[in-house]
Coordinates of C-alpha atoms and ligand atoms in Angstrom, one line a residue:
M1 CA 85.5 116.3 103.9
T2 CA 83.3 114.0 106.0
S3 CA 79.8 115.5 106.4
A4 CA 78.3 116.0 109.8
R5 CA 75.7 113.3 109.0
T6 CA 78.5 110.8 108.0
A7 CA 80.5 111.7 111.1
R8 CA 77.4 111.0 113.2
A9 CA 76.8 107.6 111.6
L10 CA 80.5 106.7 112.2
A11 CA 80.2 107.8 115.8
A12 CA 77.1 105.7 116.3
L13 CA 78.9 102.7 114.8
E14 CA 81.9 103.2 117.1
A15 CA 79.6 103.4 120.2
H16 CA 77.8 100.4 119.1
R17 CA 81.0 98.4 118.4
I18 CA 81.9 98.8 122.0
A19 CA 78.5 97.5 123.0
L20 CA 78.8 94.6 120.6
E21 CA 82.2 93.6 122.0
Q22 CA 80.4 92.4 125.1
Q23 CA 78.9 89.6 122.9
S24 CA 80.4 86.9 120.8
I25 CA 79.1 86.0 117.4
A26 CA 78.3 82.6 118.7
S27 CA 76.1 84.1 121.4
L28 CA 74.3 86.2 118.7
F29 CA 73.3 82.8 117.1
D30 CA 72.2 81.4 120.5
E31 CA 70.0 84.4 121.1
D32 CA 68.4 84.3 117.7
P33 CA 67.8 80.9 116.1
R34 CA 66.7 82.7 113.0
R35 CA 69.9 84.6 112.6
F36 CA 71.0 82.7 109.4
Q37 CA 67.5 83.2 107.9
R38 CA 67.7 86.9 108.6
Y39 CA 71.3 87.5 107.6
H40 CA 71.6 85.9 104.3
V41 CA 70.5 87.0 100.8
Q42 CA 69.8 84.5 98.0
L43 CA 70.0 85.6 94.5
D44 CA 69.0 82.8 92.2
D45 CA 72.0 80.4 92.3
L46 CA 74.0 82.5 94.7
L47 CA 73.8 82.7 98.5
F48 CA 75.5 85.4 100.5
D49 CA 75.7 84.5 104.1
Y50 CA 76.7 87.4 106.4
S51 CA 75.4 85.9 109.6
K52 CA 78.9 85.1 111.0
H53 CA 79.8 88.8 111.4
R54 CA 80.1 90.9 114.5
I55 CA 77.0 92.8 113.6
D56 CA 73.4 93.0 114.6
D57 CA 70.3 95.0 113.4
I58 CA 71.5 98.2 115.1
A59 CA 75.0 98.0 113.4
L60 CA 73.3 97.3 110.1
A61 CA 71.0 100.3 110.5
H62 CA 73.9 102.5 111.3
L63 CA 75.8 101.2 108.2
I64 CA 72.9 101.8 106.0
E65 CA 72.6 105.3 107.4
L66 CA 76.3 105.7 106.7
A67 CA 75.7 104.7 103.1
R68 CA 72.8 107.1 102.8
S69 CA 74.8 109.9 104.3
C70 CA 77.3 109.4 101.5
D71 CA 74.4 109.4 98.9
L72 CA 75.2 105.8 97.8
E73 CA 72.0 105.6 95.9
G74 CA 72.6 108.9 94.0
K75 CA 76.2 107.9 93.2
R76 CA 75.1 104.5 92.0
K77 CA 72.7 106.3 89.7
A78 CA 75.4 108.6 88.4
L79 CA 77.6 105.6 87.7
F80 CA 75.0 103.9 85.6
L81 CA 74.1 107.1 83.8
G82 CA 77.6 107.3 82.5
E83 CA 78.6 110.5 84.3
K84 CA 82.3 111.2 84.3
I85 CA 83.0 109.9 87.8
N86 CA 86.6 109.1 86.9
S87 CA 87.3 112.8 87.3
T88 CA 91.1 112.7 87.3
E89 CA 91.1 111.1 83.8
G90 CA 87.9 112.9 82.7
R91 CA 86.2 109.6 81.9
A92 CA 82.9 107.9 82.4
V93 CA 83.0 104.4 84.0
Q94 CA 80.8 102.1 82.0
H95 CA 82.2 98.5 81.9
M96 CA 78.6 97.6 82.7
A97 CA 77.7 98.5 79.1
L98 CA 79.7 95.6 78.0
R99 CA 77.4 93.2 79.7
N100 CA 74.2 95.2 79.3
L101 CA 71.8 92.6 78.0
S102 CA 68.7 94.7 78.7
G103 CA 68.4 96.2 75.2
R104 CA 68.4 99.6 76.9
P105 CA 70.7 102.3 75.5
V106 CA 73.8 103.4 77.5
P107 CA 74.5 107.1 77.0
I108 CA 78.2 108.0 77.1
D109 CA 79.4 111.4 75.9
G110 CA 75.9 112.2 74.6
R111 CA 75.5 109.1 72.4
D112 CA 74.4 105.5 72.9
A113 CA 77.4 103.3 73.3
M114 CA 75.5 100.0 72.7
P115 CA 75.7 99.8 68.9
D116 CA 79.6 100.0 69.0
V117 CA 79.6 97.5 72.0
L118 CA 77.5 95.0 70.1
A119 CA 79.3 95.4 66.8
T120 CA 82.7 94.8 68.5
R121 CA 81.4 91.9 70.5
A122 CA 80.0 90.3 67.3
R123 CA 83.4 90.6 65.7
V124 CA 85.1 89.0 68.7
M125 CA 82.6 86.2 68.8
T126 CA 83.0 85.5 65.0
F127 CA 86.8 85.5 65.3
A128 CA 86.6 83.2 68.4
E129 CA 84.3 80.8 66.5
N130 CA 86.6 80.8 63.5
V131 CA 89.6 79.9 65.6
R132 CA 87.7 77.2 67.5
S133 CA 86.3 75.6 64.3
G134 CA 89.7 75.6 62.6
A135 CA 88.4 77.9 59.9
L136 CA 91.3 80.2 60.8
K137 CA 94.7 78.6 60.5
G138 CA 98.3 79.3 61.0
A139 CA 100.6 80.2 58.1
T140 CA 101.5 76.5 57.4
G141 CA 97.8 75.4 57.4
K142 CA 97.6 74.0 60.9
P143 CA 94.5 74.9 63.0
F144 CA 95.3 76.7 66.2
T145 CA 95.6 74.6 69.3
D146 CA 97.3 77.1 71.6
I147 CA 96.3 80.7 72.3
V148 CA 98.9 82.9 74.1
N149 CA 97.6 86.1 75.5
I150 CA 100.3 88.6 76.0
G151 CA 99.3 91.4 78.4
I152 CA 99.7 92.5 82.0
G153 CA 97.6 93.8 84.9
G154 CA 94.1 94.4 83.8
S155 CA 95.0 93.0 80.3
D156 CA 96.0 89.7 81.9
L157 CA 94.5 88.9 85.3
G158 CA 90.9 88.8 84.2
P159 CA 91.1 86.4 81.3
A160 CA 93.9 84.3 83.1
M161 CA 91.7 84.0 86.2
A162 CA 88.6 83.1 84.3
A163 CA 90.2 80.7 81.9
R164 CA 91.5 78.7 84.9
A165 CA 88.1 79.0 86.7
L166 CA 86.2 77.8 83.7
S167 CA 88.7 75.1 82.5
P168 CA 85.9 72.5 82.2
F169 CA 84.3 74.7 79.6
I170 CA 87.4 74.9 77.4
Q171 CA 87.1 73.2 74.0
P172 CA 89.0 69.9 74.1
G173 CA 92.2 70.3 72.1
L174 CA 92.5 74.1 72.8
R175 CA 94.7 75.6 75.5
A176 CA 94.9 79.1 76.7
H177 CA 98.2 80.5 78.1
F178 CA 99.0 83.9 79.6
V179 CA 102.3 85.6 79.4
S180 CA 102.6 88.8 81.5
N181 CA 106.0 89.2 83.2
V182 CA 108.8 91.1 81.5
D183 CA 111.0 88.4 83.0
G184 CA 112.0 86.4 79.9
A185 CA 111.4 83.2 81.8
D186 CA 107.7 83.7 81.5
I187 CA 107.5 83.7 77.7
A188 CA 110.3 81.1 77.4
D189 CA 108.6 78.7 79.8
T190 CA 105.2 79.2 78.2
L191 CA 106.4 78.6 74.7
A192 CA 108.8 75.8 75.6
D193 CA 106.3 73.0 74.7
L194 CA 104.3 74.8 72.1
D195 CA 104.3 74.3 68.4
L196 CA 104.4 77.8 66.9
E197 CA 102.7 76.6 63.7
S198 CA 99.5 76.1 65.7
T199 CA 99.9 79.0 68.1
L200 CA 98.0 82.2 68.0
F201 CA 99.3 85.2 69.9
I202 CA 96.9 87.9 71.2
I203 CA 98.6 91.1 72.2
S204 CA 96.3 92.7 74.8
S205 CA 97.1 96.2 75.8
K206 CA 94.7 99.1 76.3
T207 CA 97.5 101.6 75.6
F208 CA 99.7 99.4 73.4
T209 CA 102.7 101.1 75.1
T210 CA 103.1 99.0 78.2
Q211 CA 106.8 98.0 78.4
E212 CA 106.3 94.4 79.6
T213 CA 103.7 93.6 77.0
M214 CA 105.5 95.3 74.1
T215 CA 108.7 93.5 75.0
N216 CA 107.0 90.1 75.1
A217 CA 105.1 90.9 71.9
A218 CA 108.3 91.9 70.1
S219 CA 110.0 88.6 71.3
A220 CA 107.1 86.6 70.1
R221 CA 107.1 88.4 66.8
I222 CA 110.8 87.7 66.3
L223 CA 110.3 84.0 67.1
V224 CA 107.4 83.7 64.6
S225 CA 109.2 85.5 61.8
Q226 CA 112.4 83.5 62.4
L227 CA 110.6 80.1 62.4
L228 CA 107.8 80.7 60.0
G229 CA 108.9 83.8 58.0
E230 CA 108.0 87.4 58.2
A231 CA 104.9 86.8 56.1
A232 CA 103.5 84.5 58.8
V233 CA 103.2 87.3 61.4
G234 CA 99.8 88.4 60.1
D235 CA 98.5 84.9 60.5
H236 CA 99.7 84.3 64.0
F237 CA 98.9 87.6 65.8
A238 CA 95.7 89.4 66.8
A239 CA 95.5 92.4 69.1
V240 CA 93.1 94.0 71.6
S241 CA 93.6 97.7 72.3
T242 CA 92.1 101.1 72.3
K243 CA 95.1 102.5 70.3
L244 CA 94.4 101.2 66.8
D245 CA 97.1 103.3 65.2
L246 CA 99.8 101.8 67.4
V247 CA 98.5 98.3 66.6
A248 CA 98.7 98.9 62.9
K249 CA 102.4 100.0 63.3
F250 CA 103.1 96.6 64.9
G251 CA 101.9 94.9 61.7
I252 CA 98.7 93.2 62.9
R253 CA 96.1 92.8 60.3
E254 CA 93.1 95.2 60.6
D255 CA 90.6 92.4 60.7
R256 CA 92.4 90.9 63.7
V257 CA 92.3 94.0 65.8
F258 CA 89.6 94.4 68.4
G259 CA 89.0 97.7 70.1
F260 CA 87.5 98.9 73.3
W261 CA 87.0 102.3 74.9
D262 CA 88.6 104.6 77.4
W263 CA 85.5 104.3 79.7
V264 CA 86.6 100.7 80.4
G265 CA 89.2 100.6 83.1
G266 CA 92.0 98.0 82.7
R267 CA 91.0 96.1 85.8
Y268 CA 87.3 96.2 84.7
S269 CA 88.1 95.1 81.1
I270 CA 87.5 91.3 81.2
W271 CA 84.0 91.9 79.8
S272 CA 85.5 93.7 76.7
S273 CA 87.6 92.4 73.8
I274 CA 90.3 91.8 76.5
G275 CA 88.3 88.7 77.1
L276 CA 89.2 87.4 73.5
A277 CA 91.5 84.6 74.7
L278 CA 88.7 83.5 77.1
A279 CA 86.1 83.7 74.4
I280 CA 88.1 81.6 72.1
A281 CA 88.8 79.0 74.9
I282 CA 85.3 78.7 76.2
G283 CA 83.3 79.7 73.2
P284 CA 80.8 82.5 72.5
E285 CA 77.9 80.8 74.2
H286 CA 79.8 80.4 77.5
F287 CA 81.3 83.9 77.2
E288 CA 77.8 85.3 76.8
A289 CA 76.7 83.4 79.9
F290 CA 79.6 85.0 81.8
L291 CA 78.4 88.5 80.6
L292 CA 74.9 87.5 81.7
G293 CA 76.2 86.8 85.2
G294 CA 77.7 90.3 85.3
F295 CA 74.4 91.7 84.1
D296 CA 72.4 89.9 86.8
I297 CA 74.5 91.7 89.4
D298 CA 74.1 95.1 87.7
E299 CA 70.3 94.6 87.9
H300 CA 70.5 93.5 91.5
F301 CA 72.8 96.3 92.5
Q302 CA 70.6 98.9 90.9
Q303 CA 67.3 97.6 92.1
A304 CA 67.7 95.9 95.5
P305 CA 67.3 98.1 98.5
I306 CA 70.5 98.6 100.4
E307 CA 69.2 96.4 103.2
S308 CA 69.3 93.3 100.9
N309 CA 71.8 94.5 98.3
I310 CA 74.7 92.0 98.2
P311 CA 77.5 94.3 96.9
A312 CA 76.3 97.1 99.2
L313 CA 76.3 94.8 102.2
M314 CA 79.7 93.4 101.3
G315 CA 81.1 97.0 101.0
L316 CA 79.5 98.2 104.2
I317 CA 80.6 95.3 106.3
G318 CA 84.1 95.8 105.0
V319 CA 83.9 99.5 105.9
Y320 CA 82.8 98.5 109.4
Y321 CA 85.9 96.3 109.9
R322 CA 88.3 98.7 108.3
N323 CA 87.1 102.0 109.7
V324 CA 85.3 101.1 113.0
C325 CA 87.3 98.1 114.1
G326 CA 90.6 99.0 112.5
H327 CA 91.3 95.7 110.7
G328 CA 93.7 96.3 107.8
A329 CA 93.6 93.0 106.0
H330 CA 90.9 90.9 104.3
A331 CA 91.3 87.3 103.2
V332 CA 89.5 85.7 100.3
I333 CA 89.7 81.9 100.5
P334 CA 88.0 80.0 97.6
Y335 CA 87.2 76.4 98.5
D336 CA 87.4 75.9 94.8
Q337 CA 90.8 75.0 93.3
R338 CA 89.8 76.5 89.9
L339 CA 89.4 79.9 91.6
A340 CA 93.1 79.8 92.5
R341 CA 93.7 83.1 90.7
F342 CA 90.6 84.8 92.0
P343 CA 92.4 86.3 95.1
A344 CA 95.1 87.8 92.8
Y345 CA 92.4 89.2 90.6
L346 CA 90.7 90.8 93.5
Q347 CA 93.9 92.1 94.8
Q348 CA 94.2 94.3 91.7
L349 CA 90.5 95.1 91.7
E350 CA 90.3 96.3 95.3
M351 CA 93.8 97.5 96.0
E352 CA 94.4 99.3 92.7
S353 CA 90.9 100.8 92.8
N354 CA 90.7 101.9 96.4
G355 CA 94.3 102.1 97.5
K356 CA 94.1 105.9 97.6
S357 CA 94.9 108.5 100.2
V358 CA 93.2 111.6 98.8
T359 CA 89.5 112.2 98.4
R360 CA 87.8 113.1 95.1
D361 CA 88.6 116.8 95.6
G362 CA 92.2 116.1 96.4
A363 CA 92.1 116.5 100.2
P364 CA 93.8 113.9 102.4
V365 CA 91.3 111.1 103.3
T366 CA 90.0 111.1 106.9
L367 CA 89.2 107.4 106.8
A368 CA 91.4 104.5 106.1
T369 CA 90.9 103.1 102.6
A370 CA 91.4 99.7 101.0
S371 CA 92.5 96.7 103.1
V372 CA 95.3 94.4 102.1
I373 CA 93.5 91.7 100.1
W374 CA 95.1 88.2 99.9
G375 CA 94.3 84.6 99.8
E376 CA 94.8 81.1 98.5
P377 CA 92.5 78.2 97.9
G378 CA 91.3 76.2 100.8
T379 CA 92.0 73.5 101.9
N380 CA 95.7 74.3 101.1
G381 CA 95.7 77.5 103.2
Q382 CA 94.5 75.5 106.2
H383 CA 97.9 73.8 106.3
A384 CA 99.8 77.0 106.1
F385 CA 98.6 80.5 107.0
F386 CA 95.3 79.6 108.8
Q387 CA 97.3 79.4 112.0
L388 CA 97.5 83.2 111.9
L389 CA 93.8 83.5 111.1
H390 CA 92.9 81.4 114.1
Q391 CA 95.4 82.4 116.7
G392 CA 97.4 85.5 115.4
V393 CA 96.9 88.8 117.1
D394 CA 95.3 90.4 114.1
I395 CA 91.7 89.8 113.2
I396 CA 91.3 89.2 109.5
P397 CA 87.8 89.0 108.2
V398 CA 87.5 86.2 105.6
D399 CA 85.4 85.6 102.5
F400 CA 84.8 81.9 101.9
L401 CA 83.7 81.0 98.4
V402 CA 82.4 77.5 97.7
A403 CA 80.2 75.7 95.2
A404 CA 77.2 73.8 96.5
E405 CA 77.7 71.0 94.1
P406 CA 80.7 69.2 92.7
T407 CA 82.0 70.2 89.2
A408 CA 84.5 67.3 88.9
A409 CA 81.8 64.6 89.2
D410 CA 83.5 63.6 92.4
A411 CA 81.0 63.9 95.3
H412 CA 83.4 62.4 97.8
H413 CA 86.1 65.0 97.3
H414 CA 83.6 67.8 97.2
G415 CA 81.9 66.7 100.3
L416 CA 85.2 66.9 102.2
L417 CA 86.0 70.2 100.6
F418 CA 82.7 71.7 101.6
A419 CA 82.9 70.3 105.1
N420 CA 86.4 71.8 105.5
C421 CA 85.1 75.2 104.4
L422 CA 82.3 75.2 106.9
A423 CA 84.5 73.8 109.7
Q424 CA 86.9 76.7 109.2
S425 CA 84.3 79.4 109.3
E426 CA 82.7 77.7 112.3
A427 CA 86.0 77.4 114.1
L428 CA 86.9 81.0 113.4
M429 CA 83.6 82.1 114.9
R430 CA 83.4 79.7 117.9
G431 CA 87.1 79.4 118.8
R432 CA 87.9 77.1 121.8
S433 CA 87.8 78.4 125.3
Q434 CA 90.2 77.7 128.1
A435 CA 87.6 75.6 129.9
E436 CA 87.0 73.5 126.7
V437 CA 90.7 73.0 126.2
E438 CA 91.2 72.0 129.9
S439 CA 88.4 69.5 129.7
I440 CA 89.8 67.9 126.5
L441 CA 93.2 67.6 128.0
N442 CA 91.7 66.2 131.1
L443 CA 90.0 63.5 129.2
Q444 CA 93.3 62.7 127.5
G445 CA 94.7 62.0 130.9
L446 CA 97.1 64.9 131.2
S447 CA 98.3 66.0 134.7
A448 CA 97.0 69.2 136.1
R449 CA 100.5 70.7 135.7
D450 CA 100.7 69.7 132.0
I451 CA 97.2 71.0 131.4
A452 CA 98.1 74.4 132.9
A453 CA 101.3 74.5 130.7
L454 CA 99.6 73.4 127.5
A455 CA 96.2 75.0 127.7
P456 CA 97.1 78.6 126.8
H457 CA 98.6 77.4 123.5
K458 CA 95.5 75.5 122.6
V459 CA 93.0 78.3 123.3
F460 CA 91.4 79.9 120.2
P461 CA 89.8 83.3 120.8
G462 CA 87.1 82.8 118.2
N463 CA 84.8 85.7 117.4
R464 CA 86.6 86.0 114.0
P465 CA 84.2 87.0 111.3
S466 CA 83.6 85.6 107.9
T467 CA 81.2 85.8 104.9
T468 CA 80.3 82.7 102.9
L469 CA 79.5 83.1 99.3
M470 CA 78.0 79.9 97.9
Y471 CA 77.1 79.3 94.3
R472 CA 75.5 76.2 92.8
A473 CA 78.5 75.4 90.6
L474 CA 81.4 77.4 89.1
T475 CA 79.6 78.0 85.8
P476 CA 80.4 81.0 83.5
R477 CA 77.3 82.8 84.7
N478 CA 78.2 82.3 88.3
L479 CA 81.7 83.4 87.7
G480 CA 80.3 86.6 86.1
R481 CA 78.2 87.1 89.1
L482 CA 81.1 86.8 91.5
V483 CA 83.3 89.2 89.6
A484 CA 80.6 91.8 89.3
L485 CA 79.7 91.5 93.0
Y486 CA 83.2 92.5 94.0
E487 CA 83.3 95.2 91.4
H488 CA 80.3 96.9 92.9
K489 CA 81.6 96.2 96.4
V490 CA 84.6 98.3 95.5
F491 CA 82.4 101.0 94.1
V492 CA 80.3 101.1 97.4
Q493 CA 83.5 101.5 99.5
S494 CA 84.8 104.2 97.2
V495 CA 81.6 106.1 97.8
I496 CA 81.9 105.9 101.6
W497 CA 85.6 106.9 101.4
D498 CA 84.8 109.6 98.8
I499 CA 87.7 108.5 96.6
N500 CA 88.1 107.9 92.9
A501 CA 88.1 104.1 92.4
F502 CA 88.9 104.3 88.7
D503 CA 92.2 106.0 88.3
Q504 CA 95.6 104.4 89.2
W505 CA 98.4 107.0 89.3
G506 CA 100.5 104.7 91.4
V507 CA 100.6 102.2 88.6
E508 CA 101.4 105.0 86.1
L509 CA 104.3 106.1 88.3
G510 CA 105.8 102.6 88.2
K511 CA 105.7 102.7 84.4
E512 CA 107.4 106.1 84.4
L513 CA 110.2 105.3 86.8
C514 CA 111.4 102.3 84.9
S515 CA 111.6 104.0 81.6
R516 CA 114.1 106.5 83.3
L517 CA 116.2 103.7 84.8
A518 CA 116.1 101.1 82.0
P519 CA 118.6 102.9 79.7
I520 CA 121.1 103.3 82.6
V521 CA 120.7 99.7 83.6
M522 CA 121.2 98.4 80.1
S523 CA 124.3 100.5 79.4
K524 CA 127.7 99.3 80.5
D525 CA 128.9 102.7 81.7
A526 CA 126.1 105.3 81.7
P527 CA 126.7 107.5 84.7
T528 CA 124.8 106.7 87.9
A529 CA 125.5 110.0 89.5
G530 CA 122.3 111.7 90.5
L531 CA 120.7 108.4 91.5
D532 CA 120.3 107.6 95.2
G533 CA 123.2 105.7 96.7
S534 CA 121.4 102.4 96.9
T535 CA 120.1 102.4 93.4
A536 CA 123.5 103.4 92.0
G537 CA 125.3 100.8 94.2
L538 CA 123.0 98.0 93.0
I539 CA 123.4 99.0 89.3
N540 CA 127.2 99.1 89.7
Y541 CA 127.3 95.8 91.5
R542 CA 125.4 94.2 88.6
R543 CA 127.8 95.7 86.1
V544 CA 130.7 94.1 88.0
V545 CA 128.9 90.7 88.1
M546 CA 128.2 90.9 84.4
A547 CA 131.8 92.1 83.5
N548 CA 133.2 89.1 85.5
G549 CA 131.0 86.7 83.5
Ligands
LIG601 C1 94.4 98.5 85.4 C2 95.7 99.1 85.4 C3 96.8 98.3 84.9 C4 96.8 98.0 83.4 C5 98.1 97.5 83.0 C6 98.2 97.2 81.5 O1 93.3 99.0 85.7 O2 95.6 100.3 84.7 O3 96.8 97.0 85.6 O4 95.8 97.2 83.0 O5 99.1 98.4 83.4 O6 98.0 98.3 80.8 P1 97.7 98.2 79.2 O7 96.5 97.4 79.0 O8 97.6 99.6 78.7 O9 98.9 97.4 78.6

């Protein structure tokens, strides 16, 4: 239940929103030439600009009071102390231990988790190094050139996103591929051009029971044993899982199995052995730099006061739009082609974590929770959905992500990319008024009648908020920082909404439902009685199609 203090903070925000609506973001800049200086936080290579938001010092003070009313500081402490805050699964949440480079112990269930974490990481790194150097070979003596990670959800999105983001750091001659969908097209298309003799499969599954992953793993296993012989399976497979007994049954050699722990949620597992494909691709040194980036943010999140704490501000500003302004969507637009999978990664992180409708004690939530997160790289999005961002009826706050310097040694392209990013955030904020449009059309020589007809279509309301996150370059360390920033943003919001960000019963339901239907779908004549009319009708229609060839 929302406490009286939280309710007061929300009411104060609501009252202030109405006052703020009298002012545009652009006018806030006009009034305060130091607005950018006051409303940005710089953390080493990273710059978080939150000046283009519909907020002022009073709104920020109310948001910080809101955070304190929910005991954000106390809950942050509980998170890092390893308390079992994932109450519905009875688990601590300690993915931060995987990037804990402080030398400090991390107590979980009464013992320090760090010796296990370090020992497992050392095995991952040695294995990665041996694949990279060619010391480990396939059954026919060829070094590995292609790594195929088979996993889904949290066991896929992280390494897949990061391998793309960090492609310039991948060892020449090595390629990382990611197969996730149970649709056979995924594995077929991925393997189409690969030489199995030089392909290493990594089966990544926390539970080692996920239908999609097990199906793809079985298909890969059959292919390897058909082409290279059953004895070759041991040479061409490795696995990452918390269920070591199930991995052993699959036939993967013990020295190629890398564990992790139930206190690492799937969507927070990129820092664990689930990062094996990434570690092989970019190498131990870069993987450790990625971990260091995550650690940087853990330190910042724990130490910086809320007033200048980037994940806290990201979370609180998001809460303002979601709960006070009623905006239900949030776009993430990287002006960085290599971050193409970052919005999809964040979709899982934010929507799976905070897409909840009961509070921690099981009561219905009183506040709206996670927004719909979506996005695509700029500039491509500009030629597609940006129309709605500029002139649609919904206001969708945007996170722009952009590097300060080029990575592709192409200053000209990067200059244009950067200019486009700024132009969009500026245009969203400023808009274009009726008077401005009329004067432009006038200068173009249009008649008064044509101007009157055309002007309304060319007016942009503006006042549309955005954050800009700028990093020097998309290095492993900066990618680690970006991921960890959003992880803690999600945590901050879960504290305000009083929900468990670390379970995912909706995902579990999906797994359960399919296992009930799959045998009926796969049978020619299993009865469909008892299913709803639509499901039965669709199954029977498919049976007819298949029977008619
Ligand atoms: C993540 C979710 C989910 C999970 C996949 C794969 O937090 O729980 O996306 O990662 O369902 O699960 P396995 O790793 O167990 O195969």
